[in-house]
Coordinates of C-alpha atoms and ligand atoms in Angstrom, one line a residue:
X210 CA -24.4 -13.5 -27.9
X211 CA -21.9 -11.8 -29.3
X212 CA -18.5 -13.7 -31.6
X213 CA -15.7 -12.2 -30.4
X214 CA -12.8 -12.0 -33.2
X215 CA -11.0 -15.3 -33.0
X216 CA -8.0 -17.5 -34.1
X217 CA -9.0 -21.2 -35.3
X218 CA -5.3 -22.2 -34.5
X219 CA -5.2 -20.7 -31.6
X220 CA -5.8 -22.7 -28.1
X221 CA -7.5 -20.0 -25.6
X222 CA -9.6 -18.6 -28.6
X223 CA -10.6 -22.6 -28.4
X224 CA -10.8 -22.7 -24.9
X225 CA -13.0 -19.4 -25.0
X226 CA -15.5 -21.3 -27.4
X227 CA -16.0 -24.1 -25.7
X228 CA -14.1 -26.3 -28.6
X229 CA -11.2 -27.4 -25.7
X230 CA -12.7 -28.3 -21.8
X231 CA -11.4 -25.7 -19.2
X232 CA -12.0 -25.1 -15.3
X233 CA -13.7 -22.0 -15.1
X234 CA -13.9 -19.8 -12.7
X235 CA -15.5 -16.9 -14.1
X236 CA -17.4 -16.1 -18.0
X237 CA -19.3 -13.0 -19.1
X238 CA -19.5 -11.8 -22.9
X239 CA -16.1 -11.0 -23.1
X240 CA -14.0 -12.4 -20.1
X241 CA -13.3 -15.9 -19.4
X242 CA -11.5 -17.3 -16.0
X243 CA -10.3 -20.8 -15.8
X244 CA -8.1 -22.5 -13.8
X245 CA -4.2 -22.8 -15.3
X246 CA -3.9 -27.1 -15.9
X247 CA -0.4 -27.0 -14.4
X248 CA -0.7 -24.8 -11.3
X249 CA 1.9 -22.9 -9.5
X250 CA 0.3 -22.8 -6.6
X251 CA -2.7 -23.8 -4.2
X252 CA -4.6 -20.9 -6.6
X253 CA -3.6 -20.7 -10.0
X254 CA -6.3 -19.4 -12.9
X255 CA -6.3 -17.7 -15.4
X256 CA -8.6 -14.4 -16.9
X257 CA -8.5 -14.0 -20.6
X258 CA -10.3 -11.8 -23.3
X259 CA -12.7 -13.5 -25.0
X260 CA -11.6 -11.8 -28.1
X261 CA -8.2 -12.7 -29.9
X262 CA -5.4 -10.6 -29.0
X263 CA -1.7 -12.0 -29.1
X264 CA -0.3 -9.8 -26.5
X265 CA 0.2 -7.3 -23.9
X266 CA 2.3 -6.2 -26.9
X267 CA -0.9 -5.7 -28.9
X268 CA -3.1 -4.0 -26.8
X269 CA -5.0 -0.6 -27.6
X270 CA -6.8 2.1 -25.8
X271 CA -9.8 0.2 -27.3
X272 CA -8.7 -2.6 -24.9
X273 CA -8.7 -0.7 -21.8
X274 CA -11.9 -1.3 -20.8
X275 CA -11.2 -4.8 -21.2
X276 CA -8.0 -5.5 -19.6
X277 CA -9.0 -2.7 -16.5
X278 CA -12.2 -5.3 -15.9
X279 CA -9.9 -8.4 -15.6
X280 CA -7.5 -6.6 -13.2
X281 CA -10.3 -4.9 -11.3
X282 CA -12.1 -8.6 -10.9
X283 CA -8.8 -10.3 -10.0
X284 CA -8.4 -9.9 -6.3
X285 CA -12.5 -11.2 -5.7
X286 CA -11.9 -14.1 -7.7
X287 CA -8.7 -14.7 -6.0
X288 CA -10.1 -14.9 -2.3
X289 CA -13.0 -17.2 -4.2
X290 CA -11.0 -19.9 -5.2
X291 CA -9.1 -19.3 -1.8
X292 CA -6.6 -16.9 -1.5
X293 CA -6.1 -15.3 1.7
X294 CA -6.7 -11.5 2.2
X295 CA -4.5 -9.4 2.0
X296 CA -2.6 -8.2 3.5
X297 CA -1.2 -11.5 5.3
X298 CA -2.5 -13.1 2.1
X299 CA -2.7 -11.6 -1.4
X300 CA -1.9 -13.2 -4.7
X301 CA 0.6 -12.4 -7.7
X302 CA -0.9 -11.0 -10.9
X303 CA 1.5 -11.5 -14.2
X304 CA 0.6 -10.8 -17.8
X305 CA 3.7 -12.6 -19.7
X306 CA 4.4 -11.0 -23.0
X307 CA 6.8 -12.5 -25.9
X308 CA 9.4 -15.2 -25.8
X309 CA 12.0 -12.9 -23.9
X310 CA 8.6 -12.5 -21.5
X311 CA 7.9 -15.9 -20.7
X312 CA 5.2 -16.2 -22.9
X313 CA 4.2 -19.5 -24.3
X314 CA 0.5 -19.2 -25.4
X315 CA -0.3 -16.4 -27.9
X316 CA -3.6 -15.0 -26.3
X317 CA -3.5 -12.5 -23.5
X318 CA -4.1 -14.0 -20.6
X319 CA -3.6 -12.8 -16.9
X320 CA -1.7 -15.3 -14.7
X321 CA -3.6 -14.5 -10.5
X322 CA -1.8 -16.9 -8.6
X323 CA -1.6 -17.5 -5.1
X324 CA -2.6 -19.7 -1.4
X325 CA -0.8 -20.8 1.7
X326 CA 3.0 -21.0 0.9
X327 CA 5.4 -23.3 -0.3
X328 CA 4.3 -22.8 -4.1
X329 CA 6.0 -25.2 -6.6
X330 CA 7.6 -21.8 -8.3
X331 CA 7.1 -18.1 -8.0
Ligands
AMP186 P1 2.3 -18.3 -20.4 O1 3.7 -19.0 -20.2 O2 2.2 -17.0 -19.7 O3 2.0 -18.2 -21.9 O4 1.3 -19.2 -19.8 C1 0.5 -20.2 -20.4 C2 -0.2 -21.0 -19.3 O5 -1.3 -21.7 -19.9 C3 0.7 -22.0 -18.6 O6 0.7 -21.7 -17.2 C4 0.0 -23.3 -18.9 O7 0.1 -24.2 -17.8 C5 -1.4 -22.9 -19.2 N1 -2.1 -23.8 -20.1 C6 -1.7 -24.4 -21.3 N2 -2.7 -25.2 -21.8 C7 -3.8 -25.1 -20.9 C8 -5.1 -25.6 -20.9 N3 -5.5 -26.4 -21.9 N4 -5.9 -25.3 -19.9 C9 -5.5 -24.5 -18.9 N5 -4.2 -23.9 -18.9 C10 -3.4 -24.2 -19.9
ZN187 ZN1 -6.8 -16.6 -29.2

């Protein structure tokens, strides 16, 4: 087992060691899914890197791989924990990035979000 980089302060790097409970969806060696504690909608999880990284803002062409696996994986685990197919269905994907951004935990995650309509925002 690898030991991805990490931040001791930082909550998802916590989350991603097992130090803080999560919902998960999804883990391999260096992607974690869980679901977000205060949902948007019927679906709302999200997919992180296992390894620290602040930010969209951040990100590398060593990251790629990475971040291309979390988007690739997003619309399987979607319909999993009940999203309806698109294209009557579908979910939203958002990666917030900065304060300007809407981002209020500093460790990239992927926001997939969606089920039946009304959601409480988005
Ligand atoms: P963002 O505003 O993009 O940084 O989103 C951070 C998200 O993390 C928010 O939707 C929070 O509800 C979610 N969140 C915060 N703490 C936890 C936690 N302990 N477990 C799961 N989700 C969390
Ligand atoms: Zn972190």
């Amino acid at each position: 087992m690898t030991d991805p980089k990490h931040d001791p302060d930082c909550l998802f790097c916590k989350i991603a060691r097992g130090q803080i409970p999560s919902r998960k969806v999804y883990e391999d060696d260096e992607i974690l899914g869980f679901h977000d504690i205060h949902p948007w909608a019927p679906v709302h999880f999200l997919l992180i890197p296992k390894a620290h990284i602040p930010s969209l803002a951040q990100v590398t062409d060593a990251d790629a791989p990475v971040l291309g696996r979390m988007l690739a994986m997003a619309p399987r685990l979607a319909l999993q924990e009940g999203c309806n197919p698109y294209p009557d269905g579908g979910h939203r994907v958002i990666i917030n990035t900065g304060r300007e951004g809407g981002q209020e935990v500093h460790h990239l995650h992927v926001h997939v979000i969606g089920g039946p309509r009304p959601w409480l925002k988005g």
